[in-house]
Coordinates of C-alpha atoms in Angstrom, one line a residue:
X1 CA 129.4 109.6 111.1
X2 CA 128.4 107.0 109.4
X3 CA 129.1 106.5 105.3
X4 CA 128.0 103.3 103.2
X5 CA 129.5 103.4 99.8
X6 CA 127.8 99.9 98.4
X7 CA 124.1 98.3 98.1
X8 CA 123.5 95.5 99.7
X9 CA 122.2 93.2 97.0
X10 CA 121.7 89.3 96.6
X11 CA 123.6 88.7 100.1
X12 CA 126.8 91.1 99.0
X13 CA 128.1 94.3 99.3
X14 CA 127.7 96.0 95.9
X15 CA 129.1 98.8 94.4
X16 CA 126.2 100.9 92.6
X17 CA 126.0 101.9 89.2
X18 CA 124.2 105.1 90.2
X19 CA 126.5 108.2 90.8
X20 CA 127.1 109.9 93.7
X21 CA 126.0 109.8 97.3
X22 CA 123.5 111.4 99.8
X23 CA 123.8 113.2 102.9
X24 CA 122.0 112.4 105.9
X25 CA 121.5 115.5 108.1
X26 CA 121.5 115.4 111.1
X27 CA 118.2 117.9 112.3
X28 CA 118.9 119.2 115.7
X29 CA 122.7 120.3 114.4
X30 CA 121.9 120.3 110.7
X31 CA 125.4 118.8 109.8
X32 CA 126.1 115.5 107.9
X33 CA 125.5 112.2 110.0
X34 CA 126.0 109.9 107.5
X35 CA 126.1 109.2 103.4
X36 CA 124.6 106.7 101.6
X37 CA 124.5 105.7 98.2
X38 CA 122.3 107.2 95.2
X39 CA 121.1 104.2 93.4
X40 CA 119.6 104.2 89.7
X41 CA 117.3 102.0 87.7
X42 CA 120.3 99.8 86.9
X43 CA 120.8 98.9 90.8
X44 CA 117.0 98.4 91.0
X45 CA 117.0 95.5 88.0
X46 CA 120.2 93.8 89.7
X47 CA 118.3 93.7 93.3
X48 CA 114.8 92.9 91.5
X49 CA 116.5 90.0 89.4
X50 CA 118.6 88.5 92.7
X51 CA 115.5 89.1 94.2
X52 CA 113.7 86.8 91.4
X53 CA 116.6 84.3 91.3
X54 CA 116.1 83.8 95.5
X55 CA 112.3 83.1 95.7
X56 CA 111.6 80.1 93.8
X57 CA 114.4 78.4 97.2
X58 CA 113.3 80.4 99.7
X59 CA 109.6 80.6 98.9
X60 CA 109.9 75.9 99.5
X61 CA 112.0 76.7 102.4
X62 CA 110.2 74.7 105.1
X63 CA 108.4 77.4 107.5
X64 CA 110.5 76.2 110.6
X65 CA 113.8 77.1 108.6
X66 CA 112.3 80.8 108.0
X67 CA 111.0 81.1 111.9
X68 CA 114.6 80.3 112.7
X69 CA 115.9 83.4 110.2
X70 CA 113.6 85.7 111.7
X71 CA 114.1 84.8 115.5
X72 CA 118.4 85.2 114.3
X73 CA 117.5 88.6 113.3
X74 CA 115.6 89.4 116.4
X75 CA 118.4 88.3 118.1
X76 CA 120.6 90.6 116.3
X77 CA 118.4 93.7 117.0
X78 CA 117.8 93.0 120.7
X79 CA 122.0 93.0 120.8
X80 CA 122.3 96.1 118.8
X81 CA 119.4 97.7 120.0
X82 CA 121.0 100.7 121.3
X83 CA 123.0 101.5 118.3
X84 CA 119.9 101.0 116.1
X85 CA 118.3 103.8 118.9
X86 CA 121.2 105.9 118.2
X87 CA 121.4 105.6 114.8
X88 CA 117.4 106.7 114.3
X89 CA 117.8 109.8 116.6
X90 CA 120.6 110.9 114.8
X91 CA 118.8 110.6 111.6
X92 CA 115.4 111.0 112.4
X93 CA 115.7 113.8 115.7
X94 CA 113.6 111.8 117.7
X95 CA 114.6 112.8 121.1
X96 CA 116.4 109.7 123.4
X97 CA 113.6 110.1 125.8
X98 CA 111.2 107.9 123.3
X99 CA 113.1 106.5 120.1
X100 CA 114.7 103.2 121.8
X101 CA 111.4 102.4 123.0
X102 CA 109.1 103.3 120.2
X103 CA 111.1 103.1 117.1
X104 CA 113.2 99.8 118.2
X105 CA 111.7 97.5 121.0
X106 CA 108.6 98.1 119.6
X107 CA 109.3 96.7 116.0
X108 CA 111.5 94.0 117.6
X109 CA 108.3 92.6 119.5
X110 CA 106.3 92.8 116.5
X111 CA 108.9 91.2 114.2
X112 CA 109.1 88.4 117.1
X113 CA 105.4 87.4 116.8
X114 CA 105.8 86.4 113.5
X115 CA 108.4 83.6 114.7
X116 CA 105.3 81.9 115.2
X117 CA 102.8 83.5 112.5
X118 CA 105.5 81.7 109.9
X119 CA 103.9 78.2 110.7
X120 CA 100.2 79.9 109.6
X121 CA 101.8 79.0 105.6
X122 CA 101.7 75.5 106.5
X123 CA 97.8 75.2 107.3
X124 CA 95.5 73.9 104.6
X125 CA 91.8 73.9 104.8
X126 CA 89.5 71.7 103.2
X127 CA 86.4 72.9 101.5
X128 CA 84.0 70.8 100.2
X129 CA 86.3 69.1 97.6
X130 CA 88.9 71.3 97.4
X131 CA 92.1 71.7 99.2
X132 CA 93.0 75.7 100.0
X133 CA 96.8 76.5 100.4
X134 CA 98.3 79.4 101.1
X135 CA 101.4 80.8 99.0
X136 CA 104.2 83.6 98.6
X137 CA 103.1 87.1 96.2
X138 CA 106.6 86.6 95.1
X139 CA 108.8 89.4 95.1
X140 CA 107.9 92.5 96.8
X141 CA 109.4 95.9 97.0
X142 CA 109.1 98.5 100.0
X143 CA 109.2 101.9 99.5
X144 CA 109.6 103.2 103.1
X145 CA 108.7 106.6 105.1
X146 CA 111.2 108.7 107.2
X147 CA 109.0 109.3 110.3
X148 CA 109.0 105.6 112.2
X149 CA 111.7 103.9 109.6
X150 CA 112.6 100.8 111.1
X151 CA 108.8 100.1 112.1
X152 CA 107.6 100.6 108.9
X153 CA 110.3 98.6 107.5
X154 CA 109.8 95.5 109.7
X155 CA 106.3 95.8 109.2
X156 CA 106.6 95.1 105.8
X157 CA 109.9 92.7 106.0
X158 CA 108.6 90.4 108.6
X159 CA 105.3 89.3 107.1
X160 CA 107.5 89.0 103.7
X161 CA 109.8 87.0 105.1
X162 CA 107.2 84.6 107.0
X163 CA 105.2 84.2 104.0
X164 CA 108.4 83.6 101.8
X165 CA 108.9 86.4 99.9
X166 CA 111.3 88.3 99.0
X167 CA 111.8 92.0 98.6
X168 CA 113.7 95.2 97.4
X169 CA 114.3 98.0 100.5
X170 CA 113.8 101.6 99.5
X171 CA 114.3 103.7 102.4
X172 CA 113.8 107.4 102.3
X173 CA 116.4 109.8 101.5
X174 CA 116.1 111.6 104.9
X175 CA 116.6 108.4 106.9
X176 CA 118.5 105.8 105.5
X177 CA 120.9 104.8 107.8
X178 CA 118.6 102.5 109.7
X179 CA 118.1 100.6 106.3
X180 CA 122.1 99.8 105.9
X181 CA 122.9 99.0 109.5
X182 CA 119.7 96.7 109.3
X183 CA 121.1 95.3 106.0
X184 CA 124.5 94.2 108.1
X185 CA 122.0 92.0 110.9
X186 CA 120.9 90.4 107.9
X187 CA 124.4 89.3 106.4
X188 CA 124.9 88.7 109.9
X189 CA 122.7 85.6 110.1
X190 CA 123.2 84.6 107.1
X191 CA 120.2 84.5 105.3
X192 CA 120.0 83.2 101.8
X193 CA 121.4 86.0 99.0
X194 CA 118.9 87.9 97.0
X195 CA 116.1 87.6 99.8
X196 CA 116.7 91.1 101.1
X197 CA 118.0 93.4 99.0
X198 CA 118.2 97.3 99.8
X199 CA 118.5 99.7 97.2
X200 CA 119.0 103.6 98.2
X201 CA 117.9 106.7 96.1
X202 CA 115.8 109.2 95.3
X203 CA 111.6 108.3 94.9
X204 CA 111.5 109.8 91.6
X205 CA 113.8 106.8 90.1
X206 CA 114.4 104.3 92.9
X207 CA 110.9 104.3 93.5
X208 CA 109.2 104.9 90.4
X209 CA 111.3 102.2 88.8
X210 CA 110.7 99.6 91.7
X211 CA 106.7 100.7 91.5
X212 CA 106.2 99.6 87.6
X213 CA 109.4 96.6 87.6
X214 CA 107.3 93.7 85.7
X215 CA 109.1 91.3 87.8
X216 CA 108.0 92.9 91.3
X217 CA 104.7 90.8 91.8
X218 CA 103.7 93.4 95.2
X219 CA 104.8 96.8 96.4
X220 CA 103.9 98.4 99.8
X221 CA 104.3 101.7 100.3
X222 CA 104.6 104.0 103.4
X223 CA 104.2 107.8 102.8
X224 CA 101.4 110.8 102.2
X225 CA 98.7 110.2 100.5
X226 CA 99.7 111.8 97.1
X227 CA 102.9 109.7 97.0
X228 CA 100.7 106.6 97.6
X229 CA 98.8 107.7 94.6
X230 CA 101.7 107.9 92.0
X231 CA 102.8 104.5 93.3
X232 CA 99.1 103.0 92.5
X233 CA 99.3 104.4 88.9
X234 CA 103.1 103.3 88.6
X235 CA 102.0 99.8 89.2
X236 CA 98.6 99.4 87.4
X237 CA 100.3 98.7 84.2
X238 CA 101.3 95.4 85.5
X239 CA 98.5 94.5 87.7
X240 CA 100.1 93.8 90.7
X241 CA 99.5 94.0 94.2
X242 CA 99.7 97.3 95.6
X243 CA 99.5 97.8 100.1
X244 CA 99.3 101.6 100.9
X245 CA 99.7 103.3 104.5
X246 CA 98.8 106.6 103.9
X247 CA 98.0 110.1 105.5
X248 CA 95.9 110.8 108.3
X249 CA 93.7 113.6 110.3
X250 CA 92.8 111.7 113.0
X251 CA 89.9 112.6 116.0
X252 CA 90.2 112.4 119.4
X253 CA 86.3 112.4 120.6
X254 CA 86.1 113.1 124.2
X255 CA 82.8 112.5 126.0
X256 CA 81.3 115.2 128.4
X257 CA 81.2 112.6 130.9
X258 CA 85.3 111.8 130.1
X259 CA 88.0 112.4 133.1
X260 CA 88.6 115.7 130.8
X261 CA 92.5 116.5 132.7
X262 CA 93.3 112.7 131.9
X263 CA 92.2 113.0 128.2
X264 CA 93.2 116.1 127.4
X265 CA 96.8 115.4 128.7
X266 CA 97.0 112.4 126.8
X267 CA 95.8 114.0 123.3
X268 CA 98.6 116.7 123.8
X269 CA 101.4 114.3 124.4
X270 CA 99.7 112.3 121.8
X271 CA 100.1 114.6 119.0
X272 CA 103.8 115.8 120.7
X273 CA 105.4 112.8 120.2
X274 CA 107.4 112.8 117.5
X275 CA 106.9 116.5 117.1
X276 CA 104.1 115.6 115.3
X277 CA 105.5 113.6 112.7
X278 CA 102.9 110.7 113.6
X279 CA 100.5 109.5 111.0
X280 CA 98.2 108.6 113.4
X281 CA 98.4 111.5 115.7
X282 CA 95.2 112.7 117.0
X283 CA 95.1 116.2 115.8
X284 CA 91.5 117.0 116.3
X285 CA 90.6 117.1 119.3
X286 CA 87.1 117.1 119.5
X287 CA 85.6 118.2 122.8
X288 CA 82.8 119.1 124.6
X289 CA 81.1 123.3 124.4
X290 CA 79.8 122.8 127.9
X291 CA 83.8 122.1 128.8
X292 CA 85.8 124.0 125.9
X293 CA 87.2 126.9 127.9
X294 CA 87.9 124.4 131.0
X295 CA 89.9 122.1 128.0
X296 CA 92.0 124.8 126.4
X297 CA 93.6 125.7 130.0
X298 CA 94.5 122.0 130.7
X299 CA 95.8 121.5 126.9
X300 CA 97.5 125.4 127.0
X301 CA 99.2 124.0 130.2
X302 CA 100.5 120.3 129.4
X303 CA 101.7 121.8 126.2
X304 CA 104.1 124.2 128.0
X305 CA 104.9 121.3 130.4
X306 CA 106.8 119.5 127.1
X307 CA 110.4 120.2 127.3
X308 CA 111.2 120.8 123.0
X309 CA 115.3 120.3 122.9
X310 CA 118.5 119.0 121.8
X311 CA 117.2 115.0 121.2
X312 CA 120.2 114.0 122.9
X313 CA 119.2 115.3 126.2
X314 CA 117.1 113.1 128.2
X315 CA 114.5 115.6 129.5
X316 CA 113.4 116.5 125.8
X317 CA 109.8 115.6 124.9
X318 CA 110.4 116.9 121.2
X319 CA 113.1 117.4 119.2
X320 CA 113.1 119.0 115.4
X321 CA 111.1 118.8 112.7
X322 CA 113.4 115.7 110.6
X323 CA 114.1 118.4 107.3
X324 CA 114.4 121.6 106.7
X325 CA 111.4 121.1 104.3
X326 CA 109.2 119.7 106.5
X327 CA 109.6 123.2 109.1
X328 CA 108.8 124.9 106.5
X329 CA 105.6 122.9 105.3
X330 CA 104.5 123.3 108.9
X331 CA 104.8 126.9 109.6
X332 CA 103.1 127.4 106.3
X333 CA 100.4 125.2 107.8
X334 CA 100.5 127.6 111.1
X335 CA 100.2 130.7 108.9
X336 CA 97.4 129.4 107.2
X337 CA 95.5 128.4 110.2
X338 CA 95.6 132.4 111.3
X339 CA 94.6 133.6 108.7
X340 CA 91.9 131.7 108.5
X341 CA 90.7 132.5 111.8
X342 CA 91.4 130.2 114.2
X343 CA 93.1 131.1 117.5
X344 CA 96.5 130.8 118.3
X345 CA 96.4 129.7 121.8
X346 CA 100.4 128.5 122.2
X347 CA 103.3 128.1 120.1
X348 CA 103.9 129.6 116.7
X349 CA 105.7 129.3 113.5
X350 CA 109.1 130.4 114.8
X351 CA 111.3 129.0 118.1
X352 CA 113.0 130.9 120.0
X353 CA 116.8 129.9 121.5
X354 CA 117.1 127.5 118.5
X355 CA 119.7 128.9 116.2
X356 CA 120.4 125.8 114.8
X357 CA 118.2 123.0 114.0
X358 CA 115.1 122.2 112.1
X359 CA 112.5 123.1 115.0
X360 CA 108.6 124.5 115.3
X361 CA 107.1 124.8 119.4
X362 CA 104.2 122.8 119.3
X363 CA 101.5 124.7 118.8
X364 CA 97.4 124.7 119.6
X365 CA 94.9 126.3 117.6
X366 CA 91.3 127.3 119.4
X367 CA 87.9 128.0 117.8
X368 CA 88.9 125.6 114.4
X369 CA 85.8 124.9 112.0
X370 CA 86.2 121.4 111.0
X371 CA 86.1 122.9 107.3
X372 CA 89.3 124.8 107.8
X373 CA 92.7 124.0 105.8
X374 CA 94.5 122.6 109.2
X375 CA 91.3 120.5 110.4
X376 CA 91.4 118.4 106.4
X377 CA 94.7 118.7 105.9
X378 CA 97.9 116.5 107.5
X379 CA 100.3 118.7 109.0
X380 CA 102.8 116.8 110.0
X381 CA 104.1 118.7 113.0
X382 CA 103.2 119.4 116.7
X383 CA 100.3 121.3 115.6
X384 CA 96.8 120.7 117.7
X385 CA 93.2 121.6 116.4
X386 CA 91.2 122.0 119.2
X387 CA 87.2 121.4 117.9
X388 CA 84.0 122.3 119.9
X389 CA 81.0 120.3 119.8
X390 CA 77.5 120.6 120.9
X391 CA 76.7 116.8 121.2
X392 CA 77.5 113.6 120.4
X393 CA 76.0 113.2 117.1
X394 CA 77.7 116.4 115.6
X395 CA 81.2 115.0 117.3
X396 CA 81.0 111.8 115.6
X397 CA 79.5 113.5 112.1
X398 CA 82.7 115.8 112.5
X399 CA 84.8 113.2 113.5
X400 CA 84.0 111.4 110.1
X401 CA 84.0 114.6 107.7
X402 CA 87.7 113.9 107.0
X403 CA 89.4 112.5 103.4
X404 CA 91.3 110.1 105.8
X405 CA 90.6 107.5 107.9
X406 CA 93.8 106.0 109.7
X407 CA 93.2 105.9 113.2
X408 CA 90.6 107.1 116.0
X409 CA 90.4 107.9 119.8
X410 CA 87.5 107.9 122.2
X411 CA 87.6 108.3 126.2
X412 CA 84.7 109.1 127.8
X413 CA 83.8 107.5 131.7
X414 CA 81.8 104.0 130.2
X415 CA 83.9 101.7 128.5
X416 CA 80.9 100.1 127.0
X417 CA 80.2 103.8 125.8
X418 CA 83.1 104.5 124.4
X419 CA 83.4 101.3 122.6
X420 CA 79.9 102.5 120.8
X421 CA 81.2 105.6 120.1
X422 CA 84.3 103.7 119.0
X423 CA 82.2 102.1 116.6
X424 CA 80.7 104.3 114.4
X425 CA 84.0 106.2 113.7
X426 CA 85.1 105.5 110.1
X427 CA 88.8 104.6 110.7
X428 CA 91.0 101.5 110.7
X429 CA 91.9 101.8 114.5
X430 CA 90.3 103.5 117.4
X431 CA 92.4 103.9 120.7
X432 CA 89.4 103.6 123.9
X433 CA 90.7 105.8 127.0
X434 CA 94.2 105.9 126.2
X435 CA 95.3 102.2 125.3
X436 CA 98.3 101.1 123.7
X437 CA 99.2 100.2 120.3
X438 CA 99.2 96.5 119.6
X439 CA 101.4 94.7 117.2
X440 CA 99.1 91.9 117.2
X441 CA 96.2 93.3 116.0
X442 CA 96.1 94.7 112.3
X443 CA 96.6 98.7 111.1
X444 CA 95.5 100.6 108.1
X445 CA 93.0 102.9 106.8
X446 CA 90.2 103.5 105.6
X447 CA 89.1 106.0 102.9
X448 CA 92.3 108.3 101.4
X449 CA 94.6 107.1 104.4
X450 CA 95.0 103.3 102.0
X451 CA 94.6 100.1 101.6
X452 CA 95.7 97.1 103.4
X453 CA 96.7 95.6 106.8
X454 CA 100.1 95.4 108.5
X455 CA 101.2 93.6 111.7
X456 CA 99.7 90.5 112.6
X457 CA 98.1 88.0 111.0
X458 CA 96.4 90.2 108.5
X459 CA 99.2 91.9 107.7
X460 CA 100.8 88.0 106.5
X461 CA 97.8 87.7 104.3
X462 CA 98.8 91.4 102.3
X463 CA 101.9 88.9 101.3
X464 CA 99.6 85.6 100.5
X465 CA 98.2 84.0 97.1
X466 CA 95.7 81.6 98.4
X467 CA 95.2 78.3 95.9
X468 CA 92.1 76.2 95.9
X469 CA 93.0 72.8 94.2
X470 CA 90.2 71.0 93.6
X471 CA 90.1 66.7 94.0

């Protein structure tokens, strides 16, 4: 078990003013994996004011010096790597199988990029007679998710810390422990106190307080939709600079022409992964009437493929739901979906064999009208929606008669097709026969699911003031 008793603030160990600690349960075994401190508004001013006292250095730091920061701290991750893994499965119940992969080496490759995306702050471009120059928000805090924590983090903190910023950590409650060990690669290299600061506690105060600080010049949040919201109307007061990655409901728009095993497959392990807990899962599937019946035996049949188990054993696809909260919003969800008529093809709101831990089988749902509560709604859980359509301009119409606009899939046999189709759906990413994620290219949403880029270049300009000087 792991148990942190002090805030990292301005490059020390601090002890908090706040009172009391948190438990961190573990979801598979429901017993405590770790504690962590509960931060106030107090421990939020000290980390916003070392925070303050760091940027006017670190912000003139020459970008070479922060390059070499970030490439020590990749450094540190690629060594502790597995511990990191560990830690997050633990916390989060993502089973072995996928977290060291898709929670760590991932982030690590896209915190590496920005090595070299650090010298971008150096370029100055001449218009006419003025001289454009790119500079630091200033300080910035994070309010982070539980689902992917240390990708979400180091989306946020590597940008930051190539743009020279610097920022105040709040992780979620349910998944903290990534933050802190994090937090000691950081001391660990040494970088300059009060550039990273990490402050733990619940949203209602940690958050809130971070959200409308008059000294925090940009905050980027993680989280649903209605969160995002409060943070929004937290920070208008002060005007600043407000990056939101929000919910999502996203389609997966297979073409009658499509290798229909292939896509089908993929949209179920899609949504799977995670148990769910993805917010760009693909969970509507839209498909095909010619082909429905042929889809639902191929989707009814990878589905009881997954292996749903203790996340410590390597054959488990899923593991648990991450809170006891979050099985419940889910079977609620399931419920709801019956009675409002759709079919229950596999799965259900119970699991069987699992005395302990916070699980829900994944679960698909048949003959769903786009208009229904689990077709608008985010779930959050391995719950599938499984859409008919009659051709391709109702799929794409349905496709786009969702609040959210996060992310997008299309496979159909013509890439050249697809990428058309690809087109016209209203969301900040669109996945073309199954390919990967890319930490070079830029994510967000459109519509309800936010505002904002992260990773890659345009995810350095959410933390840039650009200057035009004129001669």
């Amino acid at each position: 078990m792991r148990e942190y008793s002090r805030l990292f603030i301005d490059g020390t160990w601090q002890v908090p003013c706040g009172q009391g600690m948190a438990e961190v349960i573990d979801p598979a075994s429901e017993t405590v994996t770790g504690r962590v401190p509960l931060g106030n508004e107090e421990d939020v001013n000290r980390a916003v004011a070392a925070a303050r006292r760091a940027f006017s250095d670190w912000s003139r730091t020459p970008s070479s010096v922060r390059a070499g920061y970030i490439q020590a701290l990749v450094a540190q991750l690629k060594v502790r790597a597995e511990e990191m893994a560990s830690v997050i499965t633990a916390e989060l119940g993502m089973p072995v199988q996928w977290c060291r992969s898709v929670q760590v080496d991932g982030p690590i490759a896209g915190l590496e990029q920005y090595v070299e995306l650090t010298g971008v702050m150096d370029e100055v471009r001449e218009v006419g007679n003025s001289l454009v120059y790119r500079e630091a928000v200033g300080v910035c805090a994070f309010i982070n998710p539980w689902n992917y924590p240390l990708h979400q983090l180091i989306g946020k903190l590597a940008p930051a810390l190539a743009a020279g910023c610097t920022v105040v950590v709040k992780p979620s409650q349910e998944t903290p422990l990534h933050a802190f060990l994090l937090a000691e690669m950081i001391e660990a290299i040494g970088l300059p106190g009060g550039v990273f600061n990490l402050v733990s506690g619940p949203g209602s105060k940690v958050g809130e307080a971070l959200a409308r600080h008059p000294q925090v010049d940009m905050v980027s949040f993680t989280g649903s939709t209605g969160a995002g919201v409060r943070v929004a109307q937290a920070a208008a007061p002060t005007v600043k600079r407000v990056c939101l990655e929000l919910g999502g409901k996203s389609p997966l728009l297979i073409g009658a022409d499509a290798d229909l095993d292939a896509a089908v497959r993929y949209g179920v392990q899609d949504v799977m992964i995670n148990s769910g807990q993805t917010c760009t899962a693909l969970t509507r599937m839209l498909l095909p009437a010619s082909r429905y019946a042929e889809a639902l035996e191929i989707a009814v049949d990878e589905t009881r493929k997954l292996v749903m188990g203790d996340p410590q054993d390597p054959q488990s696809f899923l593991g648990p739901m991450c809170s006891a909260a979050q099985r419940r919003t889910v079977q609620d969800y399931i419920r709801i979906a019956q009675e409002e008529g759709a079919r229950l093809l596999c799965g259900g709101d119970s699991a069987p064999g699992f005395e302990r831990g916070f699980y829900v089988q994944p679960t698909l749902f048949a003959d769903v009208d786009n208009r229904m509560r689990i077709a608008q709604e985010e779930i959050f859980g391995p719950v599938l929606c499984l859409i008919p359509y009659a051709d391709e301009a109702q799929a794409i119409a349905l496709a786009n008669d969702s609040p959210f606009g996060l992310s997008s899939a299309v496979w159909a046999a013509d890439r050249d097709r697809a990428l058309q189709l690809g087109r016209q759906l209203r969301a900040g990413q669109c996945f073309v026969n199954g390919a990967a994620f890319n930490y070079q290219a830029p994510f967000g949403g459109y519509k309800q699911s936010g505002n904002g880029r992260e990773w890659g270049e345009e995810g350095l300009a959410e933390f840039v003031e650009v200057k035009a000087v004129q001669l």
